JSON list of C-alpha atoms and ligand atoms in Angstrom, two decimals:
[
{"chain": "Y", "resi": 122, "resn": "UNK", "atom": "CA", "xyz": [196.32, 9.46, 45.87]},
{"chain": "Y", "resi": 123, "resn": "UNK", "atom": "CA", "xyz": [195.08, 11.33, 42.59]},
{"chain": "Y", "resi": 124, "resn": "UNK", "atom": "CA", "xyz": [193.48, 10.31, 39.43]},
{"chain": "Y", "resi": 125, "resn": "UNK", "atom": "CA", "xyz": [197.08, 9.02, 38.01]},
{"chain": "Y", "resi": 126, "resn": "UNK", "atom": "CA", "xyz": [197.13, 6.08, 40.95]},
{"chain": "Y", "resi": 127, "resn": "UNK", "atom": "CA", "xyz": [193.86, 4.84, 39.40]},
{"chain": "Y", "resi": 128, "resn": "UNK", "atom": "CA", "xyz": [193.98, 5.16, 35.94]},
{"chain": "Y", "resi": 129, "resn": "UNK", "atom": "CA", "xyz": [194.86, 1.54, 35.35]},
{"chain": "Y", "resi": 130, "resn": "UNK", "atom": "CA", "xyz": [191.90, 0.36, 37.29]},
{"chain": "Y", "resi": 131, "resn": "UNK", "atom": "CA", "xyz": [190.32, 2.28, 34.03]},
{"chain": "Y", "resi": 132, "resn": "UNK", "atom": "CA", "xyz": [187.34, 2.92, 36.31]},
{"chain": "Y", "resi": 133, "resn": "UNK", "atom": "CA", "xyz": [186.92, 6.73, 36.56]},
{"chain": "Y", "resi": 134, "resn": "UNK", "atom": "CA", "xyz": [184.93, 7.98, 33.76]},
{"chain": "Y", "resi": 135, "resn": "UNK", "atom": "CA", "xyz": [185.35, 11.29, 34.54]},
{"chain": "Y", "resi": 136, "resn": "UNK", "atom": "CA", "xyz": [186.77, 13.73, 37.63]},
{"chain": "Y", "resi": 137, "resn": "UNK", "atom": "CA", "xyz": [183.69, 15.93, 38.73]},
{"chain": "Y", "resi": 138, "resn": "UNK", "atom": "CA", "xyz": [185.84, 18.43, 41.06]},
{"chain": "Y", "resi": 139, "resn": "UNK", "atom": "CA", "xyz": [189.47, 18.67, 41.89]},
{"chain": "Y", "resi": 140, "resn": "UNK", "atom": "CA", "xyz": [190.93, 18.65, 45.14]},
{"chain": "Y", "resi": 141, "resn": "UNK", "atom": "CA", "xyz": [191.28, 22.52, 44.63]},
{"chain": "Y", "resi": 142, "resn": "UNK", "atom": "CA", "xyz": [187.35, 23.08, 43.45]},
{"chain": "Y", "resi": 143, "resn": "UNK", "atom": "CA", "xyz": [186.03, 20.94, 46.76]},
{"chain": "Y", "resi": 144, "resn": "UNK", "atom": "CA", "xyz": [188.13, 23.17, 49.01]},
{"chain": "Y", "resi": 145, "resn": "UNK", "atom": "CA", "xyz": [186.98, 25.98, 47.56]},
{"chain": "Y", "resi": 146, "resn": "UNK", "atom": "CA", "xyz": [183.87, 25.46, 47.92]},
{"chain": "Y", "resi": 147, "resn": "UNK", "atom": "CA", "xyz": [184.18, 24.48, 51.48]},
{"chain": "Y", "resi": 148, "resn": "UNK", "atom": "CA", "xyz": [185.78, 27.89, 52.19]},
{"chain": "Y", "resi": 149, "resn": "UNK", "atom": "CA", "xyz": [182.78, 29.37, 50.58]},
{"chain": "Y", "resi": 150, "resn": "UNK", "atom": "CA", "xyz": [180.50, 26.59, 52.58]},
{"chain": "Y", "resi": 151, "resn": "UNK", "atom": "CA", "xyz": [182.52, 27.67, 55.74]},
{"chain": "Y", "resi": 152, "resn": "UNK", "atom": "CA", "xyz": [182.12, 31.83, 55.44]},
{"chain": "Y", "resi": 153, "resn": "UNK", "atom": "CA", "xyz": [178.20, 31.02, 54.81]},
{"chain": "Y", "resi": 154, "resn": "UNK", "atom": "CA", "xyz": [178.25, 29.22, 58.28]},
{"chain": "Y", "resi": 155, "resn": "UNK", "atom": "CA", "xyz": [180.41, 31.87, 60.12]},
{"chain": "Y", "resi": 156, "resn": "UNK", "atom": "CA", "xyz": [177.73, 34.36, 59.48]},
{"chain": "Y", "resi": 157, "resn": "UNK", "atom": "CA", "xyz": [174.76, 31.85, 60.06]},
{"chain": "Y", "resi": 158, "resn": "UNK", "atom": "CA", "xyz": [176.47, 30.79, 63.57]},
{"chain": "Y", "resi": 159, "resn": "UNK", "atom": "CA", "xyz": [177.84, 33.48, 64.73]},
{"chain": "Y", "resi": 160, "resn": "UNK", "atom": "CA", "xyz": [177.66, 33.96, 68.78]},
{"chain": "Y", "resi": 161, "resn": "UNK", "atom": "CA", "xyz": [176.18, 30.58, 68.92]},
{"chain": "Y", "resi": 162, "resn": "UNK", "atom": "CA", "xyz": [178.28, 26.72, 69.43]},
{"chain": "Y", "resi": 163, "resn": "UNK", "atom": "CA", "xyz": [178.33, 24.42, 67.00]},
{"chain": "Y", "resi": 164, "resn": "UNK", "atom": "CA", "xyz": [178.54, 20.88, 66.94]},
{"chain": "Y", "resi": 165, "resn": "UNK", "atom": "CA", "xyz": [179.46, 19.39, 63.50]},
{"chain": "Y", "resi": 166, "resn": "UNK", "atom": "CA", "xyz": [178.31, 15.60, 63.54]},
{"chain": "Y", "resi": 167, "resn": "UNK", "atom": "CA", "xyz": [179.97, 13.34, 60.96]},
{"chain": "Y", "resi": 168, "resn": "UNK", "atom": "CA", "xyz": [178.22, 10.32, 59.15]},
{"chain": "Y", "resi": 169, "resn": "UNK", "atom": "CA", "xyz": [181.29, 7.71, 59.18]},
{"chain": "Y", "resi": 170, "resn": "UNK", "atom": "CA", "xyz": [183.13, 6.99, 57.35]},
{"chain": "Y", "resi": 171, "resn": "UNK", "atom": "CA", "xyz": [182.28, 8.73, 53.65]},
{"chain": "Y", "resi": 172, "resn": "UNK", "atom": "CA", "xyz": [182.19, 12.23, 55.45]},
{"chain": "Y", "resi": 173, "resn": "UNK", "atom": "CA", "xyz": [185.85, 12.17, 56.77]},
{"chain": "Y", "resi": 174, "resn": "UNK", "atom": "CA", "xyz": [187.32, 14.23, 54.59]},
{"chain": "Y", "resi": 175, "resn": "UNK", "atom": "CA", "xyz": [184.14, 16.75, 54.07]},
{"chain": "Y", "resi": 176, "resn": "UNK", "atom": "CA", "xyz": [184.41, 17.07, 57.95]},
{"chain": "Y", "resi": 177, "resn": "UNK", "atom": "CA", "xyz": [188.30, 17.41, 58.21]},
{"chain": "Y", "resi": 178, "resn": "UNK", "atom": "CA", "xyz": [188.22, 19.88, 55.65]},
{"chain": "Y", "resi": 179, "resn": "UNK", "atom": "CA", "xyz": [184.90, 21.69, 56.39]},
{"chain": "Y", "resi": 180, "resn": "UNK", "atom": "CA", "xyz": [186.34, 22.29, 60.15]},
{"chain": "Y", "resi": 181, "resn": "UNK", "atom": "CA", "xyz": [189.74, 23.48, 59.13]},
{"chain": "Y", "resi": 182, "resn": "UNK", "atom": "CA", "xyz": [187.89, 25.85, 57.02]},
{"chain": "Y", "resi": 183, "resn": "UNK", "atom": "CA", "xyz": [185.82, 27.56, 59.49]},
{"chain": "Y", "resi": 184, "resn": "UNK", "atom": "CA", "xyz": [187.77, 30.43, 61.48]},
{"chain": "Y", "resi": 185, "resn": "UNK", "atom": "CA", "xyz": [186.60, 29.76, 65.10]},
{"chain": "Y", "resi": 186, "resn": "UNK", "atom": "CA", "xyz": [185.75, 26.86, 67.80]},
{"chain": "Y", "resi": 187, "resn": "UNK", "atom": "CA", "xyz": [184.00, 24.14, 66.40]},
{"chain": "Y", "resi": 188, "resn": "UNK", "atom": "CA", "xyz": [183.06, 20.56, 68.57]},
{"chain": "Y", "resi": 189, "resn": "UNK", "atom": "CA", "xyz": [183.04, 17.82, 66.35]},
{"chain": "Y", "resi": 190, "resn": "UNK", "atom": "CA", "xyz": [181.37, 14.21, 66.88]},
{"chain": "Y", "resi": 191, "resn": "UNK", "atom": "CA", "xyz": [180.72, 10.94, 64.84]},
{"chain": "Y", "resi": 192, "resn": "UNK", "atom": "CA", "xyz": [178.05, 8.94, 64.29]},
{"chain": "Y", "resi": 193, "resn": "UNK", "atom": "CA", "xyz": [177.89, 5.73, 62.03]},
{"chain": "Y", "resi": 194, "resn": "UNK", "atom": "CA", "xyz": [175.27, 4.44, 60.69]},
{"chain": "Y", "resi": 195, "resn": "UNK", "atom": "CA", "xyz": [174.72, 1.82, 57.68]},
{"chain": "Y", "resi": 196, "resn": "UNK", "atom": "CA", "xyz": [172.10, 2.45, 54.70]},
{"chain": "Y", "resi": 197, "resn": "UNK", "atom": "CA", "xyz": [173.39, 0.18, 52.00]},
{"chain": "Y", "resi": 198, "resn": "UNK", "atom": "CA", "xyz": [172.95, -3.56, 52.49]},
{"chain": "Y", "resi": 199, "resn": "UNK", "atom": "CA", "xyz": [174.93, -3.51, 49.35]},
{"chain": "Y", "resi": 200, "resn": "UNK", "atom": "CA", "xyz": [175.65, -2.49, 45.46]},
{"chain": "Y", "resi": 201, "resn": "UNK", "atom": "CA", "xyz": [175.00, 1.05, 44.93]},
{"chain": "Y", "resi": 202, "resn": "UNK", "atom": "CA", "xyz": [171.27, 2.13, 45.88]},
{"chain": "Y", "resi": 203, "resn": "UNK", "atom": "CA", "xyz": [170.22, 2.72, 49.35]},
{"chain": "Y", "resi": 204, "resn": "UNK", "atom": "CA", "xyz": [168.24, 0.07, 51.10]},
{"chain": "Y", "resi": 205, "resn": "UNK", "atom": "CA", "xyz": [166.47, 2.67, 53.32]},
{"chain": "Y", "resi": 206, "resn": "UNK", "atom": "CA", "xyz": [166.99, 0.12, 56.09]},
{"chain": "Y", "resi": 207, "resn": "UNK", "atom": "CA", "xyz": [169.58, 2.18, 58.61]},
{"chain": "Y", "resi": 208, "resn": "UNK", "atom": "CA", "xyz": [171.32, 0.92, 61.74]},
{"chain": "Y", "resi": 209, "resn": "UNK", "atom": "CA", "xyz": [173.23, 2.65, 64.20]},
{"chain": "Y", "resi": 210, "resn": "UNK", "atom": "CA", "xyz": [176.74, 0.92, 64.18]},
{"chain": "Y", "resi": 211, "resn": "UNK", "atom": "CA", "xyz": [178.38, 4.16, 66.62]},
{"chain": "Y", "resi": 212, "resn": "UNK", "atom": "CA", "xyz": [176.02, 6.82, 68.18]},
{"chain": "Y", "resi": 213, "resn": "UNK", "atom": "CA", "xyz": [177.46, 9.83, 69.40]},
{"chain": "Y", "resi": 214, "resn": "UNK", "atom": "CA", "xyz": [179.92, 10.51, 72.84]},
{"chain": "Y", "resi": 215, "resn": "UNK", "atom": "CA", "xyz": [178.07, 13.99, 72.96]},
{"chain": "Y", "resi": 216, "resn": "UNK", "atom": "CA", "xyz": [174.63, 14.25, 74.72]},
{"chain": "Y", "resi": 217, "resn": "UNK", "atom": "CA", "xyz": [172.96, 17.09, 71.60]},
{"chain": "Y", "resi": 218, "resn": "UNK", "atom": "CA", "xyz": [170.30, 18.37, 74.14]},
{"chain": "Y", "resi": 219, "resn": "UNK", "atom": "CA", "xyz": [169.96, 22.02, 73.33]},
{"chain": "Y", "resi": 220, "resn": "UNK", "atom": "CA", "xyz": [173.03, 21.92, 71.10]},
{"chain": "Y", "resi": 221, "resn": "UNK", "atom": "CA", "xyz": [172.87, 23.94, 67.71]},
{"chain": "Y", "resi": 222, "resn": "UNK", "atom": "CA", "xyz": [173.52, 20.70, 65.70]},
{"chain": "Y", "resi": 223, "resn": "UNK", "atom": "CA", "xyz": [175.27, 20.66, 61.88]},
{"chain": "Y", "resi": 224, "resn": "UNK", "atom": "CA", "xyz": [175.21, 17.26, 60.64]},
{"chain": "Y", "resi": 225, "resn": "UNK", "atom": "CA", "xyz": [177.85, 17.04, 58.27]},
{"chain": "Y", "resi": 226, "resn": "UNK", "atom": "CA", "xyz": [177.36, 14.26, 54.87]},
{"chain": "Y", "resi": 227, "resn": "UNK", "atom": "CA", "xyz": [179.46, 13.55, 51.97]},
{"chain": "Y", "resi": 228, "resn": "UNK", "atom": "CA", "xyz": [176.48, 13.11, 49.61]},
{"chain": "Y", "resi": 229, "resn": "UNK", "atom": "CA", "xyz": [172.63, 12.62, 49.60]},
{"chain": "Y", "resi": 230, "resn": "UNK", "atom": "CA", "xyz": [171.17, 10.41, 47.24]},
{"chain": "Y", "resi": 231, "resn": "UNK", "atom": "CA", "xyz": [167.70, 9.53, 48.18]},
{"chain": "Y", "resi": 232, "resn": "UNK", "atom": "CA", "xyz": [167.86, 11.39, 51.60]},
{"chain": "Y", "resi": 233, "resn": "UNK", "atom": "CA", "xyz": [166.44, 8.09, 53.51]},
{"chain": "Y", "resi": 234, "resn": "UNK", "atom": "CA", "xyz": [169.64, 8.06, 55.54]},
{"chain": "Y", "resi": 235, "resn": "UNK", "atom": "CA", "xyz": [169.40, 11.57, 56.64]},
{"chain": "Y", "resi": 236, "resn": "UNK", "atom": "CA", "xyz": [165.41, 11.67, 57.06]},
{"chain": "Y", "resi": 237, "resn": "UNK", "atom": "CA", "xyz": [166.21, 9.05, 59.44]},
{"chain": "Y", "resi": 238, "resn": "UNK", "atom": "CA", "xyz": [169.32, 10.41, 61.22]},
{"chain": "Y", "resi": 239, "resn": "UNK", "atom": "CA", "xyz": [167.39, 14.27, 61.37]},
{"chain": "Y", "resi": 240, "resn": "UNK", "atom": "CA", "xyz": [164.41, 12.18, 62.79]},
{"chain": "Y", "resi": 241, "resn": "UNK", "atom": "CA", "xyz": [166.69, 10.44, 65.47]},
{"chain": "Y", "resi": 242, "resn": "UNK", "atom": "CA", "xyz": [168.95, 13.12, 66.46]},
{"chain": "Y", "resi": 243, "resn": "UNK", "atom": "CA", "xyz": [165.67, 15.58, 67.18]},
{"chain": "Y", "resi": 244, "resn": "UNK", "atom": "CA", "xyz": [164.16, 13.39, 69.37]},
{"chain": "Y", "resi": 245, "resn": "UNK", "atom": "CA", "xyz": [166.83, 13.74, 71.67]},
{"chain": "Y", "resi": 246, "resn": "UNK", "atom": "CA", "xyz": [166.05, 17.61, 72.00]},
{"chain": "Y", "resi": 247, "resn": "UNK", "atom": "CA", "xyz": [168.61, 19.90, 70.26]},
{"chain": "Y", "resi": 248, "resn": "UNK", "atom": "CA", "xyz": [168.29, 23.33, 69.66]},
{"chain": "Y", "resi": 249, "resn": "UNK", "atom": "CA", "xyz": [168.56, 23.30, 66.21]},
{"chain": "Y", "resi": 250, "resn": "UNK", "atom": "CA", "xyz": [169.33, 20.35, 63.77]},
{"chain": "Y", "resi": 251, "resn": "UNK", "atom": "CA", "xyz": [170.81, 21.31, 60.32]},
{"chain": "Y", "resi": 252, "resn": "UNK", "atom": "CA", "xyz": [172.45, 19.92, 57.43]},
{"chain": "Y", "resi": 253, "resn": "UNK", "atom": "CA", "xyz": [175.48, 20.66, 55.46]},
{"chain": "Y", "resi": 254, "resn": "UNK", "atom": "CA", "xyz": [175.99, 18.15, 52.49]},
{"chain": "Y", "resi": 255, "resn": "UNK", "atom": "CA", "xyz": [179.50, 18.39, 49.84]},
{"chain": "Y", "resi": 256, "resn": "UNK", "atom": "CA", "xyz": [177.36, 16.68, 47.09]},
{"chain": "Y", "resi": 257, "resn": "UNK", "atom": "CA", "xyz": [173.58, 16.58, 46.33]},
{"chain": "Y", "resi": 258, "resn": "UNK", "atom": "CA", "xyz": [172.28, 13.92, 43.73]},
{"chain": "Y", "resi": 259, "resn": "UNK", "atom": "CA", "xyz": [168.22, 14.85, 41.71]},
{"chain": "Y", "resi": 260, "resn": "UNK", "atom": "CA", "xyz": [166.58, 12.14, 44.07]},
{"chain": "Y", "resi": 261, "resn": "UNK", "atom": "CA", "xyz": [167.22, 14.53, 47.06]},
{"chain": "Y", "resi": 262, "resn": "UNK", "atom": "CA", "xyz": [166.35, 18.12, 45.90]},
{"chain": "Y", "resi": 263, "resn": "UNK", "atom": "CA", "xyz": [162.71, 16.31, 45.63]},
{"chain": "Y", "resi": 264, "resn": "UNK", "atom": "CA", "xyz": [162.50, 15.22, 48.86]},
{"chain": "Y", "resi": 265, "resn": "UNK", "atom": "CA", "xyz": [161.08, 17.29, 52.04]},
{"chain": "Y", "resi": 266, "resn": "UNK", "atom": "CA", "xyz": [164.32, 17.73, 53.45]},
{"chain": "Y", "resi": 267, "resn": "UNK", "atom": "CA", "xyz": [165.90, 20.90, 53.47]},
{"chain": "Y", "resi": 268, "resn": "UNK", "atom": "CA", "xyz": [169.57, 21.19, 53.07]},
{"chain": "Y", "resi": 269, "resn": "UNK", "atom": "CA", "xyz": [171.10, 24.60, 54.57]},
{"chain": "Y", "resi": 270, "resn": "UNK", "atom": "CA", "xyz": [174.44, 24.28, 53.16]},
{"chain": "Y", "resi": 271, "resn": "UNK", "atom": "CA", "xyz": [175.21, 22.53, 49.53]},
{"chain": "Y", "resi": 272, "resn": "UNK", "atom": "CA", "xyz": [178.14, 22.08, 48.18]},
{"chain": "Y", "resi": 273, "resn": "UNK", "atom": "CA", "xyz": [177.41, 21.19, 44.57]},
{"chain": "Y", "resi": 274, "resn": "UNK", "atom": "CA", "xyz": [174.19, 19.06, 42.81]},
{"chain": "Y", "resi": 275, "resn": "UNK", "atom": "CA", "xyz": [175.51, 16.53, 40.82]},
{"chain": "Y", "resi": 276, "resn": "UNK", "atom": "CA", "xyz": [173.85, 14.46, 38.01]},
{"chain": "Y", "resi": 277, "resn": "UNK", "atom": "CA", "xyz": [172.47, 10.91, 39.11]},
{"chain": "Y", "resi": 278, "resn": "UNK", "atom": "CA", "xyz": [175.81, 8.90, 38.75]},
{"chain": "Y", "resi": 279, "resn": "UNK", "atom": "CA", "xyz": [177.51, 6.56, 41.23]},
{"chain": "Y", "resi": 280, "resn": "UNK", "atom": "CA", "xyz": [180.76, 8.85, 42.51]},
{"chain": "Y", "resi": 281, "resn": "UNK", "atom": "CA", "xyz": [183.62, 7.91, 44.39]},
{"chain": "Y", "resi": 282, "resn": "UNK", "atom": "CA", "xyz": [186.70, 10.13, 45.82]},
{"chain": "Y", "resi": 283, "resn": "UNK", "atom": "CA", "xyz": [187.18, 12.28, 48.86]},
{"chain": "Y", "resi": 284, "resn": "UNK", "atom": "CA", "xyz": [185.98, 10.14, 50.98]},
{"chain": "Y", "resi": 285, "resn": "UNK", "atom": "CA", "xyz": [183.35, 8.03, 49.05]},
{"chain": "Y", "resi": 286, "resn": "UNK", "atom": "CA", "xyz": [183.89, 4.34, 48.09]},
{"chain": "Y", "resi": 287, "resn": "UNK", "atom": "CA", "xyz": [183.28, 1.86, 46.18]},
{"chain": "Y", "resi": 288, "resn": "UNK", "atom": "CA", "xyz": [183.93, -1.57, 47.95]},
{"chain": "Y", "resi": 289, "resn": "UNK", "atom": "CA", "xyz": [186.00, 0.37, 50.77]},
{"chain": "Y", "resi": 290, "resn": "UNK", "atom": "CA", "xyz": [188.26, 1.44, 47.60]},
{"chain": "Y", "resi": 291, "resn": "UNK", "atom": "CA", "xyz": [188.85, 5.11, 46.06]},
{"chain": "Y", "resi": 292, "resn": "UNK", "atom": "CA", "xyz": [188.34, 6.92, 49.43]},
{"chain": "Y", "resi": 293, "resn": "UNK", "atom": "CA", "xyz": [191.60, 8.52, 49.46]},
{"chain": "Y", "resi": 294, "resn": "UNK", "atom": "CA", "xyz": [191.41, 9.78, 45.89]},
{"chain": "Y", "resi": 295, "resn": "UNK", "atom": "CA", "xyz": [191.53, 13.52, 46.00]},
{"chain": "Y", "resi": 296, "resn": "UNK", "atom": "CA", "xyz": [188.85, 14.08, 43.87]},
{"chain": "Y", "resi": 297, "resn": "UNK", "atom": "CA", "xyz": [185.80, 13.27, 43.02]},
{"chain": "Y", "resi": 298, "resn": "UNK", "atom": "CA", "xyz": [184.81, 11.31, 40.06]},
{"chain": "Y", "resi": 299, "resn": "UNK", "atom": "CA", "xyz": [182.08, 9.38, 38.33]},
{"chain": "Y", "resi": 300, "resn": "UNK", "atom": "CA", "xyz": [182.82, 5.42, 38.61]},
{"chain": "Y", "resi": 301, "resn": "UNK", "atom": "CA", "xyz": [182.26, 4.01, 35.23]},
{"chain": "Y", "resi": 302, "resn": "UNK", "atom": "CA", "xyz": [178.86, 1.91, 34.90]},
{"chain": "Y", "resi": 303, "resn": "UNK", "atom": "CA", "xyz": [180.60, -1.38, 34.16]},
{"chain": "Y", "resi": 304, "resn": "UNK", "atom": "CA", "xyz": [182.50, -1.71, 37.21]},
{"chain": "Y", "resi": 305, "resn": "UNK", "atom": "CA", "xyz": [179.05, -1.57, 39.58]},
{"chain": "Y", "resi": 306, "resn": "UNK", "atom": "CA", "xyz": [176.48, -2.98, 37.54]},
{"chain": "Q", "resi": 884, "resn": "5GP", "atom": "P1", "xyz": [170.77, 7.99, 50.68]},
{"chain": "Q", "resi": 884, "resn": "5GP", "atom": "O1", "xyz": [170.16, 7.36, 51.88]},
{"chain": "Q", "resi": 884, "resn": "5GP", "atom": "O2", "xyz": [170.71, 9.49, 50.65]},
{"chain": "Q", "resi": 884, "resn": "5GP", "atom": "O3", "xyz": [170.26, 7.39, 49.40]},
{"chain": "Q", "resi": 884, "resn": "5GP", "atom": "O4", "xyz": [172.30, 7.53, 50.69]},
{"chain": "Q", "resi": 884, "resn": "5GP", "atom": "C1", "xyz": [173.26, 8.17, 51.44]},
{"chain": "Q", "resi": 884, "resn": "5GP", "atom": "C2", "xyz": [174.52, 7.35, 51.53]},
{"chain": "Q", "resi": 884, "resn": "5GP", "atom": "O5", "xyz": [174.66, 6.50, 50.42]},
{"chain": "Q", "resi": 884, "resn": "5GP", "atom": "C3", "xyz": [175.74, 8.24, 51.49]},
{"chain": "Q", "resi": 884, "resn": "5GP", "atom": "O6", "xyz": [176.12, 8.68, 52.77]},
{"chain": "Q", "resi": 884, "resn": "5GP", "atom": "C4", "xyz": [176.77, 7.34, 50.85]},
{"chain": "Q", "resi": 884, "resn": "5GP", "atom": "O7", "xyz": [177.38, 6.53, 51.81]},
{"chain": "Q", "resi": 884, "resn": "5GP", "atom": "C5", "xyz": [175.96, 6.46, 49.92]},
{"chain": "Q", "resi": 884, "resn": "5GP", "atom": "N1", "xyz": [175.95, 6.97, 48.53]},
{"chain": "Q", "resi": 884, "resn": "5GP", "atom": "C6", "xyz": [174.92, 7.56, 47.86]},
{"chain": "Q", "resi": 884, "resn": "5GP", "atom": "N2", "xyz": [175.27, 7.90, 46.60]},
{"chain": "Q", "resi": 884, "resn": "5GP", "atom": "C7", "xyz": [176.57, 7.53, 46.49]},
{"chain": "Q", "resi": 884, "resn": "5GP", "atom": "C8", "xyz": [177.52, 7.64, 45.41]},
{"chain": "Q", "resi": 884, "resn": "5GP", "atom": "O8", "xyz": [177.29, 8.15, 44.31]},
{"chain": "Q", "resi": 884, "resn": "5GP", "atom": "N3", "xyz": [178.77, 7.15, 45.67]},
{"chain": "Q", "resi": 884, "resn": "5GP", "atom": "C9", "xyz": [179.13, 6.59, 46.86]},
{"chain": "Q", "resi": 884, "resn": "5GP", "atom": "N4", "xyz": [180.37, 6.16, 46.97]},
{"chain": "Q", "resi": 884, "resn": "5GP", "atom": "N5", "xyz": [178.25, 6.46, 47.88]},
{"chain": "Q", "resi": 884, "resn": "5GP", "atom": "C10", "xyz": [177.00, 6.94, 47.70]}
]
């Protein structure tokens, strides 16, 4: 669905990126990890279920074999902040020793789901263990993590689209947009 199947919800403040701007920038994301990768596997992990569509699209983008694998895990007990408190709810079918690793996330917000999930997954003894993100909030560019592959920083709003939800709702919206503050708080 697009922004006209919403608008009498009168929820979405604004649309950050269109359909067309995200994929864009995916092809961009995609060429940087060509080069990065090349002569090497990959193994794009998904966080479930926000990065569907980042993963579906990121993949597609990327002009040679790619193995791709889910994990789920939960961070929000619930509202709209993180609780920091993560569970596994599906681990991976694919054992990640010495595997070159690209964790693939919809957005980071405080980074406590990913500090945990980088933390987990290297303990079980890949070669490498990085991080491709479509959206980046201000929390996260302060924290110790480093990103490799960004798709945009965005201002410290609650978003939803392209995967992202609020209340399981707006995840097949095909872009992204800021949900307006009256609806969460
Ligand atoms: P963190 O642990 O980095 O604070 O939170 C990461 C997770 O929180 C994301 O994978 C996503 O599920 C959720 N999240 C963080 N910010 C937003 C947001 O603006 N909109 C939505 N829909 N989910 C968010």
């Amino acid at each position: 669905m697009d922004q006209r199947h919403v608008e009498g919800d009168l929820v979405l403040d604004e649309t950050l990126f269109t359909e067309e701007e995200i994929l864009a920038r995916l092809k961009e994301l995609a060429a940087e990890i060509e080069r990065d990768y090349a002569g090497r596997d990959i193994l794009l992990v998904g966080v479930l279920r926000g990065a569907v569509m980042v993963m579906a699209d990121l993949a597609r983008s990327l002009d040679r074999h790619v193995e791709m694998d889910w994990m789920a895990v939960s961070s929000y007990g619930s509202g709209t902040k993180s609780s920091g408190v993560v569970r596994i709810l599906k681990d991976l079918d694919t054992d990640v020793s010495g595997r070159d690793v690209l964790i693939v996330e919809d957005i980071i917000d405080t980074g406590l789901t990913l500090s945990w999930l980088i933390t987990n997954l290297r303990s079980r003894g890949p070669a490498s263990v990085e991080i491709a993100t479509l959206l980046r909030k201000p929390d996260a560019v302060q924290t110790e993590i480093d990103v490799k592959y960004v798709g945009f920083d965005i201002p410290n709003a609650f978003v939803v689209g392209y995967g992202l939800d609020f209340s399981e709702k707006y995840r097949n919206l095909r872009c992204i947009g800021t949900l307006a503050p009256h609806v969460y708080s």
